[in-house]
Coordinates of C-alpha atoms in Angstrom, one line a residue:
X230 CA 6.8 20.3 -0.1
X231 CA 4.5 20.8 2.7
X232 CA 1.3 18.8 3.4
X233 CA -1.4 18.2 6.1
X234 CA -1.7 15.2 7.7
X235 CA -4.7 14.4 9.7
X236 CA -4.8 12.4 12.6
X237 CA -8.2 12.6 15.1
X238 CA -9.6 16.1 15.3
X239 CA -5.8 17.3 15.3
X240 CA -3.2 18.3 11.7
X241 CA 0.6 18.5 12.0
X242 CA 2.1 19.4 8.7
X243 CA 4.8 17.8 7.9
X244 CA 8.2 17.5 5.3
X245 CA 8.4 14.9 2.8
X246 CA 11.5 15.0 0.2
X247 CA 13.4 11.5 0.3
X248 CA 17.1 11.2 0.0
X249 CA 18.2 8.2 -2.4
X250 CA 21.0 6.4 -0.3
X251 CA 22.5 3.1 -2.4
X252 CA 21.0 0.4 -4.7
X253 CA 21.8 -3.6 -5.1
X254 CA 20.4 -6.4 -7.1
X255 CA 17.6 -8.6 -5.2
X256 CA 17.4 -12.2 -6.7
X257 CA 13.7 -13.2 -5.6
X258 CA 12.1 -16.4 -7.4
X259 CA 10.1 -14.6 -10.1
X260 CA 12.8 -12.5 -11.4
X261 CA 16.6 -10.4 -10.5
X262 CA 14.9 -6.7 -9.6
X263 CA 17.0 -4.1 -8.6
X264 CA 16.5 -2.5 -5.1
X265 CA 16.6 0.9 -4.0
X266 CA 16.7 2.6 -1.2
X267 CA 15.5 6.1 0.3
X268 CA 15.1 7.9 3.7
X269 CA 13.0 10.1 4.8
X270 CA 14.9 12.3 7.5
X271 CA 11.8 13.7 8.7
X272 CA 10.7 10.3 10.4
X273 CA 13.5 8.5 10.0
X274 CA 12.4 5.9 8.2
X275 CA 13.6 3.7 4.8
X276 CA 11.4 3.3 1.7
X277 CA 12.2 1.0 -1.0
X278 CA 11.8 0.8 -4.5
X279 CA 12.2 -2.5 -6.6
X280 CA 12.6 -2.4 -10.1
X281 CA 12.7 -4.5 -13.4
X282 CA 13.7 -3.7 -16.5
X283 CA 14.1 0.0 -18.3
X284 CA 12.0 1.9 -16.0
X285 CA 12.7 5.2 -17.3
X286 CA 12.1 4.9 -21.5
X287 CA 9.3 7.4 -21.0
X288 CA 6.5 4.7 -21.6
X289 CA 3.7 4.1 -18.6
X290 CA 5.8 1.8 -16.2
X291 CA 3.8 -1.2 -14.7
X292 CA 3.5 -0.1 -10.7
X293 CA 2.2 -1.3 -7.4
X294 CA 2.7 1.5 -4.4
X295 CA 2.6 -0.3 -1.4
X296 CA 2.7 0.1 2.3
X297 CA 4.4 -1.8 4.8
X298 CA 2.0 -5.0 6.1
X299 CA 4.7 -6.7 8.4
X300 CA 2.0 -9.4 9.6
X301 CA 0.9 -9.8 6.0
X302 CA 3.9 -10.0 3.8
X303 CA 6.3 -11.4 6.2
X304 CA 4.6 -13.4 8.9
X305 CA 1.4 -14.7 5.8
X306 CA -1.4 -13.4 8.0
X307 CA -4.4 -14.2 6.3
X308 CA -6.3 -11.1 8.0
X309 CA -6.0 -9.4 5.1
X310 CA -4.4 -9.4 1.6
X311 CA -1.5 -7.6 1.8
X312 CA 0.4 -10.2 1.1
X313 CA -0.8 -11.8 -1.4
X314 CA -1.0 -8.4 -3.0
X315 CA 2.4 -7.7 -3.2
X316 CA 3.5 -11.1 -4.3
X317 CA 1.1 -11.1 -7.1
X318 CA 2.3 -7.8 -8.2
X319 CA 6.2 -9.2 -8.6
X320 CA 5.0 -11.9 -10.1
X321 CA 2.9 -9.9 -12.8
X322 CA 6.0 -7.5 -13.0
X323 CA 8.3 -10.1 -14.0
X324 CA 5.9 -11.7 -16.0
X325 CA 6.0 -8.6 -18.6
X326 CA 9.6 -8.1 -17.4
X327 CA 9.2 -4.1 -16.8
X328 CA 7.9 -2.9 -13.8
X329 CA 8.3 -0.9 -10.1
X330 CA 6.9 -1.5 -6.6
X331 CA 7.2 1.4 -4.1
X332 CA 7.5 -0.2 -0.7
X333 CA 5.9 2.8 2.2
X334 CA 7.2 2.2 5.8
X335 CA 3.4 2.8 6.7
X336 CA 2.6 0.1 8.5
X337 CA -1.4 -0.3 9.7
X338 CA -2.6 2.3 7.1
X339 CA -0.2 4.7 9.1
X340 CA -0.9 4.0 12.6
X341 CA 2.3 1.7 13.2
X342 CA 2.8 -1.7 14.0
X343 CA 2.2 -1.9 17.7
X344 CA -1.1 0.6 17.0
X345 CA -1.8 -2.1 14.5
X346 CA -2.1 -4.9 16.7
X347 CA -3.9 -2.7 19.1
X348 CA -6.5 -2.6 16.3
X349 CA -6.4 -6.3 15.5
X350 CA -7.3 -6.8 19.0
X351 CA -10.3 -4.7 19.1
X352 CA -11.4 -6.3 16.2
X353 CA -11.0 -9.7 17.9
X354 CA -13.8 -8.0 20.0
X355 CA -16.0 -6.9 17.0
X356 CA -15.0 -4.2 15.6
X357 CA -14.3 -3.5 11.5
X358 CA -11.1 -2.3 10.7
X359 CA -11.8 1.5 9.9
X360 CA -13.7 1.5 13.7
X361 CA -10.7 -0.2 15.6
X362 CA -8.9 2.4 14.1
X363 CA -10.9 5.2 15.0
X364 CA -11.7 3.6 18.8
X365 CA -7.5 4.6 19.1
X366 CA -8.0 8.2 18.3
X367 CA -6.9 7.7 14.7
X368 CA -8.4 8.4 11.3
X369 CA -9.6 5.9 9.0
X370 CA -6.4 6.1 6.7
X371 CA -3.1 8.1 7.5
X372 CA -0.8 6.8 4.5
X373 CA 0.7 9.6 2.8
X374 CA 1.3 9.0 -0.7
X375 CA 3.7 12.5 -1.4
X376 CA 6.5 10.0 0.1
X377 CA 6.0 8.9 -3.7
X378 CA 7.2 11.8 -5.4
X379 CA 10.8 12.1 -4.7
X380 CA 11.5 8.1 -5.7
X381 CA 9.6 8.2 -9.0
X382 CA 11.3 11.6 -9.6
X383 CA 14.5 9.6 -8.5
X384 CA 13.6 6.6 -11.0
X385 CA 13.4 9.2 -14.0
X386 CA 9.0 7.7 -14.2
X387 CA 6.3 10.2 -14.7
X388 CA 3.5 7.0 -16.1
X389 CA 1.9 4.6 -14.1
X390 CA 0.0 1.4 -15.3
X391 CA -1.0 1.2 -11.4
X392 CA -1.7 -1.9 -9.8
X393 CA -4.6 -1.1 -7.2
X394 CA -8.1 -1.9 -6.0
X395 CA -8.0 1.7 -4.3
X396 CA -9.3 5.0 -6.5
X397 CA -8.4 7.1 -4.0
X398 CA -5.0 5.8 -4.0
X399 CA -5.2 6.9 -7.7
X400 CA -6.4 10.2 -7.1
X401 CA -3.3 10.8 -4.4
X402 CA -0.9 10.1 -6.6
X403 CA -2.3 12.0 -10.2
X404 CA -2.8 15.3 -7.6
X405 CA 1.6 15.0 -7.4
X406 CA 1.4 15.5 -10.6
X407 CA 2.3 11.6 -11.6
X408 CA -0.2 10.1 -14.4
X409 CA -1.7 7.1 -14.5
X410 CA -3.0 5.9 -17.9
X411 CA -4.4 2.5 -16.4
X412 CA -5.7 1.2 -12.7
X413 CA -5.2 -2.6 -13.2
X414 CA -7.3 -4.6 -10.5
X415 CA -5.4 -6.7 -8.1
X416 CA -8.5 -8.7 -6.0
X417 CA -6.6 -12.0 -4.2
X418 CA -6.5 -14.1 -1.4
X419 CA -10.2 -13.4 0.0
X420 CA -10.8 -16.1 2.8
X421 CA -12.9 -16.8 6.0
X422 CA -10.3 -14.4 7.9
X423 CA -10.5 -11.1 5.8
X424 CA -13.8 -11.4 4.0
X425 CA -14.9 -8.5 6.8
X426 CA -11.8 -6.9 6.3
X427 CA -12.2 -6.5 2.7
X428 CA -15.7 -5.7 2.7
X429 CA -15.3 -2.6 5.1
X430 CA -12.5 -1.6 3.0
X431 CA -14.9 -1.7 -0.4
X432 CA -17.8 -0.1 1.5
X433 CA -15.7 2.4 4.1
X434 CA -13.1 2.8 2.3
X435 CA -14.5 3.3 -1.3
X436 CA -11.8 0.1 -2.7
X437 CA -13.3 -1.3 -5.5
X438 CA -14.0 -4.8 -4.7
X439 CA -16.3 -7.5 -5.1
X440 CA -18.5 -7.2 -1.5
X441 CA -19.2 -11.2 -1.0
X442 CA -19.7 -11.0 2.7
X443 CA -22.1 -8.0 2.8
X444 CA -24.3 -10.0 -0.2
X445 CA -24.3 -12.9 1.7
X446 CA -25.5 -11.3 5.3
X447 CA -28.5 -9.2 3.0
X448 CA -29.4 -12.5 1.4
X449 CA -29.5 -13.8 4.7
X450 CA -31.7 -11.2 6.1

């Protein structure tokens, strides 16, 4: 599979087919999920899968796809809501008892960690998020959602019940051919810290989200 990945002015095209390597149980405090993981040799890196329940009956599997956030889902940055995102997603997975989470290794909407906090700092200076990321030569959003196509192919799912504020997201993954019968919202954790963050991402980045920052600044104006 061969796709184009844009980064600047500049394209490399690029391999994505994931090897499955091993699988274990993962006790976490909502529920027992099973983990899985792949590699993708072109990068080198590890995705995981976690999943609950019968995955693979053929009926639309409950589903968050998300990418790596070290700073929000391990360190509890409140810069954004990554975090809170993913744990509300196991929780409402193990709630109904059936469900997946694709973890990406695509850290800083695909710019890396260290690029990452490159951008963090320029936004320390006033910039939004989709400009720090352009001021470091990058495009406003680098994930690649193919990586997606060789671990629901591995889990035997084809139907998504997909937990996202992102359309686009949506779009990336029906044009692989997976379907998704329902986009369930997953709005949490807005705060002083991200309530830019998640207002450029609803107005730049086309996330569907309630813009409370942006309605406050016009009613202040």
């Amino acid at each position: 599979m061969s796709i184009t990945i844009t980064q600047g002015e500049s394209s490399v095209a690029t391999e994505h087919k994931l090897e499955y390597v091993t699988s274990c149980e993962l006790p976490m405090p909502w529920a027992t999920f099973q983990l899985h993981v792949f590699i993708d040799h072109a990068s080198d890196k590890e995705h995981l899968a976690l999943t609950l329940g019968a995955v693979n009956d053929g009926e639309p599997v409950l589903a968050r796809v998300h990418s790596e956030c070290l700073t929000g889902d391990t360190l509890f940055s409140q810069r954004c809501d990554c975090g809170a995102q993913l744990e509300g997603a196991l929780q409402r997975i193990a709630a109904e008892g059936r469900g997946t989470i694709l973890y990406l290794r695509q850290e800083g909407r695909g710019i890396g960690l260290i690029n990452k906090i490159r951008a963090y700092h320029i936004q320390d200076e006033g910039a939004d998020t989709v400009e720090a990321n352009q001021q470091l030569g990058f495009a406003a959003d680098l994930r690649d959602y193919n990586l997606c196509e060789s671990m629901l192919e591995h889990l035997d799912i084809t139907t998504l019940r997909l937990m996202t504020n992102n359309p686009r997201k949506v779009a990336a993954l029906q044009e692989i051919g997976i379907t998704v019968v329902e986009r369930i919202p997953l709005i949490l954790n807005r705060n002083p810290f991200n309530t830019r963050y998640l207002d450029t991402k609803a107005a730049k980045l086309g996330h569907l989200l309630p813009m409370d920052g942006l309605k406050r600044n016009t009613d202040d104006n």
